[in-house]
Every structure is written in structure tokens, then in C-alpha cells.
Short mmCIF file of C-alpha atoms in Angstrom, two decimals:
data_model
loop_
_atom_site.label_atom_id
_atom_site.label_comp_id
_atom_site.label_asym_id
_atom_site.label_seq_id
_atom_site.Cartn_x
_atom_site.Cartn_y
_atom_site.Cartn_z
CA UNK A 1 -170.30 84.35 -78.49
CA UNK A 2 -168.34 82.75 -75.67
CA UNK A 3 -165.52 80.97 -75.10
CA UNK A 4 -167.17 77.64 -74.91
CA UNK A 5 -169.25 78.25 -78.39
CA UNK A 6 -166.05 78.95 -80.06
CA UNK A 7 -164.94 75.88 -79.13
CA UNK A 8 -167.90 73.78 -79.58
CA UNK A 9 -168.71 74.73 -83.31
CA UNK A 10 -164.98 75.37 -84.02
CA UNK A 11 -165.11 72.94 -86.84
CA UNK A 12 -167.66 74.87 -88.59
CA UNK A 13 -166.13 78.19 -87.64
CA UNK A 14 -163.08 77.20 -89.27
CA UNK A 15 -164.32 76.78 -92.75
CA UNK A 16 -163.63 80.13 -94.84
CA UNK A 17 -167.27 80.56 -96.08
CA UNK A 18 -168.90 80.04 -92.60
CA UNK A 19 -166.40 81.92 -90.18
CA UNK A 20 -167.56 83.63 -87.11
CA UNK A 21 -170.49 85.41 -88.85
CA UNK A 22 -172.23 82.30 -89.93
CA UNK A 23 -171.91 80.89 -86.53
CA UNK A 24 -173.92 83.88 -85.01
CA UNK A 25 -176.15 83.85 -87.54
CA UNK A 26 -177.16 80.21 -86.26
CA UNK A 27 -176.89 81.12 -83.05
CA UNK A 28 -179.40 83.97 -83.48
CA UNK A 29 -181.89 81.79 -85.83
CA UNK A 30 -185.23 80.32 -85.13
CA UNK A 31 -186.33 77.51 -87.18
CA UNK A 32 -189.88 75.88 -87.10
CA UNK A 33 -189.87 71.59 -87.97
CA UNK A 34 -192.82 70.47 -88.82
CA UNK A 35 -193.24 66.69 -88.36
CA UNK A 36 -190.75 65.07 -85.73
CA UNK A 37 -190.45 61.60 -87.25
CA UNK A 38 -188.01 60.35 -89.79
CA UNK A 39 -187.16 63.09 -91.24
CA UNK A 40 -187.75 65.71 -88.53
CA UNK A 41 -185.44 63.94 -86.21
CA UNK A 42 -182.28 64.00 -88.21
CA UNK A 43 -182.81 67.56 -89.42
CA UNK A 44 -183.48 68.89 -85.83
CA UNK A 45 -180.26 66.71 -84.42
CA UNK A 46 -178.17 68.32 -86.75
CA UNK A 47 -179.66 71.94 -86.53
CA UNK A 48 -179.06 71.46 -82.69
CA UNK A 49 -175.72 70.18 -83.10
CA UNK A 50 -174.83 72.93 -85.32
CA UNK A 51 -176.36 75.43 -83.02
CA UNK A 52 -179.12 76.83 -84.34
CA UNK A 53 -180.81 79.07 -81.39
CA UNK A 54 -184.27 77.92 -81.15
CA UNK A 55 -186.11 74.84 -82.77
CA UNK A 56 -189.93 74.84 -83.00
CA UNK A 57 -191.45 71.10 -83.04
CA UNK A 58 -194.72 70.48 -84.32
CA UNK A 59 -196.00 67.18 -84.22
CA UNK A 60 -199.53 65.25 -83.09
CA UNK A 61 -198.10 61.90 -82.90
CA UNK A 62 -197.03 59.86 -80.03
CA UNK A 63 -194.11 57.48 -79.94
CA UNK A 64 -194.52 53.93 -81.34
CA UNK A 65 -192.31 50.55 -81.52
CA UNK A 66 -192.53 50.91 -85.67
CA UNK A 67 -191.28 54.39 -85.34
CA UNK A 68 -187.73 53.43 -83.69
CA UNK A 69 -186.72 51.79 -86.93
CA UNK A 70 -185.95 55.38 -88.19
CA UNK A 71 -186.69 57.93 -85.58
CA UNK A 72 -183.62 58.35 -84.16
CA UNK A 73 -184.48 60.96 -81.75
CA UNK A 74 -186.95 58.57 -79.85
CA UNK A 75 -185.94 55.41 -77.48
CA UNK A 76 -187.84 52.31 -76.42
CA UNK A 77 -188.40 54.43 -73.00
CA UNK A 78 -190.09 57.00 -75.10
CA UNK A 79 -192.99 54.55 -76.47
CA UNK A 80 -196.19 56.31 -75.72
CA UNK A 81 -194.87 59.82 -75.24
CA UNK A 82 -195.72 62.82 -77.55
CA UNK A 83 -192.90 62.73 -80.23
CA UNK A 84 -192.09 66.65 -79.94
CA UNK A 85 -191.55 66.01 -75.83
CA UNK A 86 -189.20 62.89 -76.80
CA UNK A 87 -187.40 64.96 -79.28
CA UNK A 88 -187.08 67.98 -77.27
CA UNK A 89 -185.63 66.08 -74.62
CA UNK A 90 -183.14 64.47 -76.55
CA UNK A 91 -181.70 67.76 -78.39
CA UNK A 92 -181.75 69.77 -75.16
CA UNK A 93 -179.44 66.51 -73.78
CA UNK A 94 -177.16 66.87 -77.12
CA UNK A 95 -176.93 71.01 -76.55
CA UNK A 96 -178.33 72.51 -73.87
CA UNK A 97 -177.80 76.19 -74.90
CA UNK A 98 -180.37 75.75 -77.52
CA UNK A 99 -184.24 76.77 -76.88
CA UNK A 100 -186.43 73.76 -78.38
CA UNK A 101 -190.48 75.00 -78.24
CA UNK A 102 -192.76 71.99 -78.66
CA UNK A 103 -196.76 72.09 -80.02
CA UNK A 104 -198.45 68.93 -79.71
CA UNK A 105 -201.06 69.57 -82.47
CA UNK A 106 -202.33 68.43 -85.57
CA UNK A 107 -201.66 71.23 -87.94
CA UNK A 108 -204.51 73.52 -89.03
CA UNK A 109 -204.31 76.63 -91.29
CA UNK A 110 -205.52 78.64 -87.87
CA UNK A 111 -202.68 77.14 -85.63
CA UNK A 112 -200.34 77.26 -88.20
CA UNK A 113 -200.72 81.11 -88.25
CA UNK A 114 -200.73 81.19 -84.42
CA UNK A 115 -197.18 79.37 -84.28
CA UNK A 116 -195.93 81.68 -87.30
CA UNK A 117 -197.31 85.00 -85.69
CA UNK A 118 -198.34 84.53 -82.25
CA UNK A 119 -197.80 82.86 -79.01
CA UNK A 120 -196.54 79.68 -77.69
CA UNK A 121 -198.36 77.19 -75.74
CA UNK A 122 -197.16 78.69 -72.63
CA UNK A 123 -198.51 82.33 -73.77
CA UNK A 124 -194.93 83.64 -74.77
CA UNK A 125 -194.44 85.59 -78.17
CA UNK A 126 -192.48 84.08 -80.58
CA UNK A 127 -189.34 85.01 -81.54
CA UNK A 128 -189.62 85.61 -85.15
CA UNK A 129 -189.25 82.41 -87.21
CA UNK A 130 -186.47 82.58 -90.03
CA UNK A 131 -187.00 79.25 -91.73
CA UNK A 132 -189.11 76.21 -91.92
CA UNK A 133 -188.39 72.80 -92.25
CA UNK A 134 -191.21 70.50 -94.02
CA UNK A 135 -190.90 67.06 -92.50
CA UNK A 136 -194.27 65.68 -92.57
CA UNK A 137 -195.84 63.17 -94.48
CA UNK A 138 -198.96 63.77 -96.33
CA UNK A 139 -199.35 66.25 -99.44
CA UNK A 140 -202.43 68.33 -98.07
CA UNK A 141 -199.82 69.68 -94.91
CA UNK A 142 -197.17 70.47 -97.10
CA UNK A 143 -199.71 72.72 -99.53
CA UNK A 144 -200.79 74.20 -96.06
CA UNK A 145 -197.31 74.94 -95.00
CA UNK A 146 -196.20 76.02 -98.63
CA UNK A 147 -199.29 78.74 -98.68
CA UNK A 148 -197.83 79.84 -95.38
CA UNK A 149 -194.22 80.00 -95.90
CA UNK A 150 -195.31 82.34 -99.35
CA UNK A 151 -197.68 84.84 -96.97
CA UNK A 152 -194.85 85.31 -94.45
CA UNK A 153 -191.96 85.36 -96.98
CA UNK A 154 -190.19 82.57 -95.36
CA UNK A 155 -187.66 80.06 -96.99
CA UNK A 156 -189.20 76.73 -97.39
CA UNK A 157 -186.78 73.37 -97.09
CA UNK A 158 -189.13 70.49 -98.01
CA UNK A 159 -187.81 66.78 -97.91
CA UNK A 160 -189.80 63.40 -98.81
CA UNK A 161 -188.58 59.79 -98.36
CA UNK A 162 -190.46 56.69 -99.31
CA UNK A 163 -189.43 52.78 -100.17
CA UNK A 164 -185.81 53.67 -101.24
CA UNK A 165 -186.15 57.04 -102.92
CA UNK A 166 -186.08 60.44 -101.67
CA UNK A 167 -186.21 63.87 -102.41
CA UNK A 168 -184.91 67.62 -101.10
CA UNK A 169 -185.68 70.96 -102.44
CA UNK A 170 -185.45 74.54 -101.19
CA UNK A 171 -188.74 77.09 -101.79
CA UNK A 172 -187.61 80.45 -101.07
CA UNK A 173 -190.08 82.94 -102.81
CA UNK A 174 -188.46 86.09 -101.48
CA UNK A 175 -186.98 85.78 -104.92
CA UNK A 176 -188.73 86.85 -107.78
CA UNK A 177 -187.77 83.53 -109.87
CA UNK A 178 -188.21 81.00 -107.47
CA UNK A 179 -191.23 78.25 -107.65
CA UNK A 180 -193.03 77.22 -104.75
CA UNK A 181 -193.97 73.88 -103.89
CA UNK A 182 -197.53 74.26 -105.58
CA UNK A 183 -195.73 74.95 -109.05
CA UNK A 184 -194.10 71.25 -108.92
CA UNK A 185 -197.11 69.20 -107.13
CA UNK A 186 -200.84 70.17 -107.83
CA UNK A 187 -203.53 69.64 -104.91
CA UNK A 188 -204.61 66.11 -105.26
CA UNK A 189 -202.03 64.37 -105.58
CA UNK A 190 -201.44 60.77 -104.16
CA UNK A 191 -202.37 61.13 -100.50
CA UNK A 192 -201.81 57.17 -100.34
CA UNK A 193 -198.20 57.77 -100.71
CA UNK A 194 -196.76 57.04 -96.76
CA UNK A 195 -194.42 55.20 -95.08
CA UNK A 196 -197.20 53.19 -93.00
CA UNK A 197 -198.67 52.14 -96.31
CA UNK A 198 -195.50 51.78 -98.58
CA UNK A 199 -192.33 51.41 -95.90
CA UNK A 200 -189.00 52.90 -95.75
CA UNK A 201 -185.54 51.99 -95.67
CA UNK A 202 -184.31 53.91 -92.45
CA UNK A 203 -180.79 55.51 -93.57
CA UNK A 204 -182.52 57.11 -96.49
CA UNK A 205 -184.74 59.24 -94.33
CA UNK A 206 -181.40 59.95 -92.27
CA UNK A 207 -179.64 60.86 -95.65
CA UNK A 208 -182.77 63.34 -96.42
CA UNK A 209 -183.39 64.73 -93.19
CA UNK A 210 -179.71 65.91 -92.99
CA UNK A 211 -179.59 67.40 -96.20
CA UNK A 212 -182.75 69.32 -95.42
CA UNK A 213 -180.62 70.34 -92.35
CA UNK A 214 -177.63 71.31 -94.46
CA UNK A 215 -179.59 73.39 -96.95
CA UNK A 216 -181.16 75.41 -94.07
CA UNK A 217 -177.87 76.01 -92.53
CA UNK A 218 -176.82 77.52 -95.75
CA UNK A 219 -179.92 79.77 -96.30
CA UNK A 220 -179.78 80.93 -92.52
CA UNK A 221 -175.85 81.47 -93.00
CA UNK A 222 -176.02 82.93 -96.25
CA UNK A 223 -173.21 80.66 -97.49
CA UNK A 224 -172.84 78.40 -100.67
CA UNK A 225 -175.61 78.04 -103.37
CA UNK A 226 -178.91 76.90 -102.20
CA UNK A 227 -181.27 74.46 -103.80
CA UNK A 228 -183.72 77.28 -104.72
CA UNK A 229 -184.88 76.43 -107.99
CA UNK A 230 -183.57 72.69 -108.16
CA UNK A 231 -185.09 69.43 -106.94
CA UNK A 232 -182.49 66.87 -106.02
CA UNK A 233 -183.67 63.20 -106.45
CA UNK A 234 -182.01 60.10 -104.66
CA UNK A 235 -182.27 56.31 -105.75
CA UNK A 236 -181.15 54.51 -102.68
CA UNK A 237 -181.70 51.24 -104.90
CA UNK A 238 -178.51 52.74 -107.33
CA UNK A 239 -177.16 55.11 -105.09
CA UNK A 240 -177.79 57.91 -107.88
CA UNK A 241 -178.82 61.48 -107.54
CA UNK A 242 -180.26 63.45 -110.17
CA UNK A 243 -181.30 66.93 -110.23
CA UNK A 244 -183.91 68.80 -112.16
CA UNK A 245 -184.52 72.49 -112.54
CA UNK A 246 -187.73 74.05 -111.35
CA UNK A 247 -189.66 76.90 -112.59
CA UNK A 248 -192.22 79.27 -111.18
CA UNK A 249 -195.55 78.60 -112.82
CA UNK A 250 -196.76 81.96 -113.65
CA UNK A 251 -200.60 80.47 -113.07
CA UNK A 252 -199.63 78.47 -109.79
CA UNK A 253 -202.82 79.30 -107.86
CA UNK A 254 -200.59 79.45 -104.50
CA UNK A 255 -197.91 81.91 -105.52
CA UNK A 256 -198.91 83.70 -108.89
CA UNK A 257 -199.93 87.09 -107.13
CA UNK A 258 -197.24 86.76 -103.82
CA UNK A 259 -195.40 89.65 -103.06
CA UNK A 260 -191.33 89.38 -103.73
CA UNK A 261 -188.29 91.12 -102.92
CA UNK A 262 -187.26 91.24 -106.30
CA UNK A 263 -183.86 89.05 -105.46
CA UNK A 264 -183.11 86.80 -108.71
CA UNK A 265 -181.79 83.30 -107.90
#
């Protein structure tokens, strides 16, 4: 770590639990962010600002006027551009030291595996991914991401926001007792829940996306206690948080036979 980095990240390095070792862990880390919209924008922004060395952004959409109410990496001048390209340019403007890889694709089982294990759009071999942030907006993609993270042994930070409600959880199936996303939700759950259909309050996605970034930093740096095994729910109308303890489902079709390291929560 050079002198400029020591100064840039000094406010988090001075935290006793974090220190230089925590910052170095972030600088060495690669995070895959799926979705460059309402949740992905604040999550990516704070991870970039905190010094995560490489971000991989996946989204197949282009910036629209209605996105600007909540997707804070995009500007009016970005309307019509690919969201991942717009987000990449904003993130590099914030922190020129980080690397940002982009994929303008609709996620499938095959191309997700390519991102996790193969090459980027330029044919370069990927650095090993350390953590995945699910910032997408539909259940089928969330189940796909969940399965891929179980198979790859990657921690998954999941977030969702709709209307005035949000939630955050960490699913880290490297731990023997950790549930996975499908232990909590079953395939076939309501696909009609989306911001386009139901609306969302703009600061809410900032709150949840920022929380996802915080949990990612804690997992990457090995500090504090992550939300693994817990689900945080926020009601924006009453400004109240509540927490649910999550248990692993031994009959879960996604993770019942998963390999684990044997670590406890």
C-alpha cells in the first residue's frame, strides 16, 4: 500500500478492527455485482470508494429517464447508454485506482459460469471472485445466482427494495449452518414484484444498497459479525428495523448436498 492509499483510506484504516490488514484485503478483492440499478449503484459506489480492487458489473439494460430518480451513478447525459458502461465511468471518476470490468448481458446459467470461472469480454482471464452482490430485481435470477454461489463456494450478499420496504441478508454456504437464498424463498414466488410495477422510494434503495456494501466489506475484511443466518427487514413508513433468524433447510433443493468447510456461524 502506497502513501496516497494510506491517506485516501485513512478514515477506515484508523478503525481498530479494520486497520491496514483490512484495507489490504479490500485492495486485493474482486466483487461481482449483478445489477447496475437502484441497489447496484450505491453498493458499487461505496465499494469503489472504500478501495475494493476490482468490481465486475453485469446488467443488460440501458439508462432511461425513469432510472435517474434512484440510480445515482447515472446522469441525464447517460440516457441511452449501457448501464454498466455509465456506471463504470462514474466509478472510475470516483476512484481511478480500481479496476471495473463490465458485461452488458442478460444473465444465464452459462454466461454466469463464464464470468465466475472463465474470461471477460476482452478475453482476459478473470481474477478469482471473492464475493457476489445480488442487486437484481427478479426471483428467477436470484435463484440462479444462489445456485452458482453455492457451487463456487462464494459468499452472497442479497438485497431487495420495493415500495417503502427493504431487506438485506448474507448467505455464506462455506459455513456449515448457513442457509442459502432458497432455504428462505421457494422458486415460483411472486415474479410480479418489481419497481416498475409497484414503485419504490429513491432513498430506500440507497439505504439497502449501502447496507449491502457494508456487509460485503465486513465479509471481505473479516471484521465484525456479518448477517449470515439473519435477515434484516426495514419498513420505511415506520422507520423500523426487524430481524429474522434464518435456519438451513435440510431438504433445500439448492443446498442440501452442498460441500462446506465445516465452519460454524
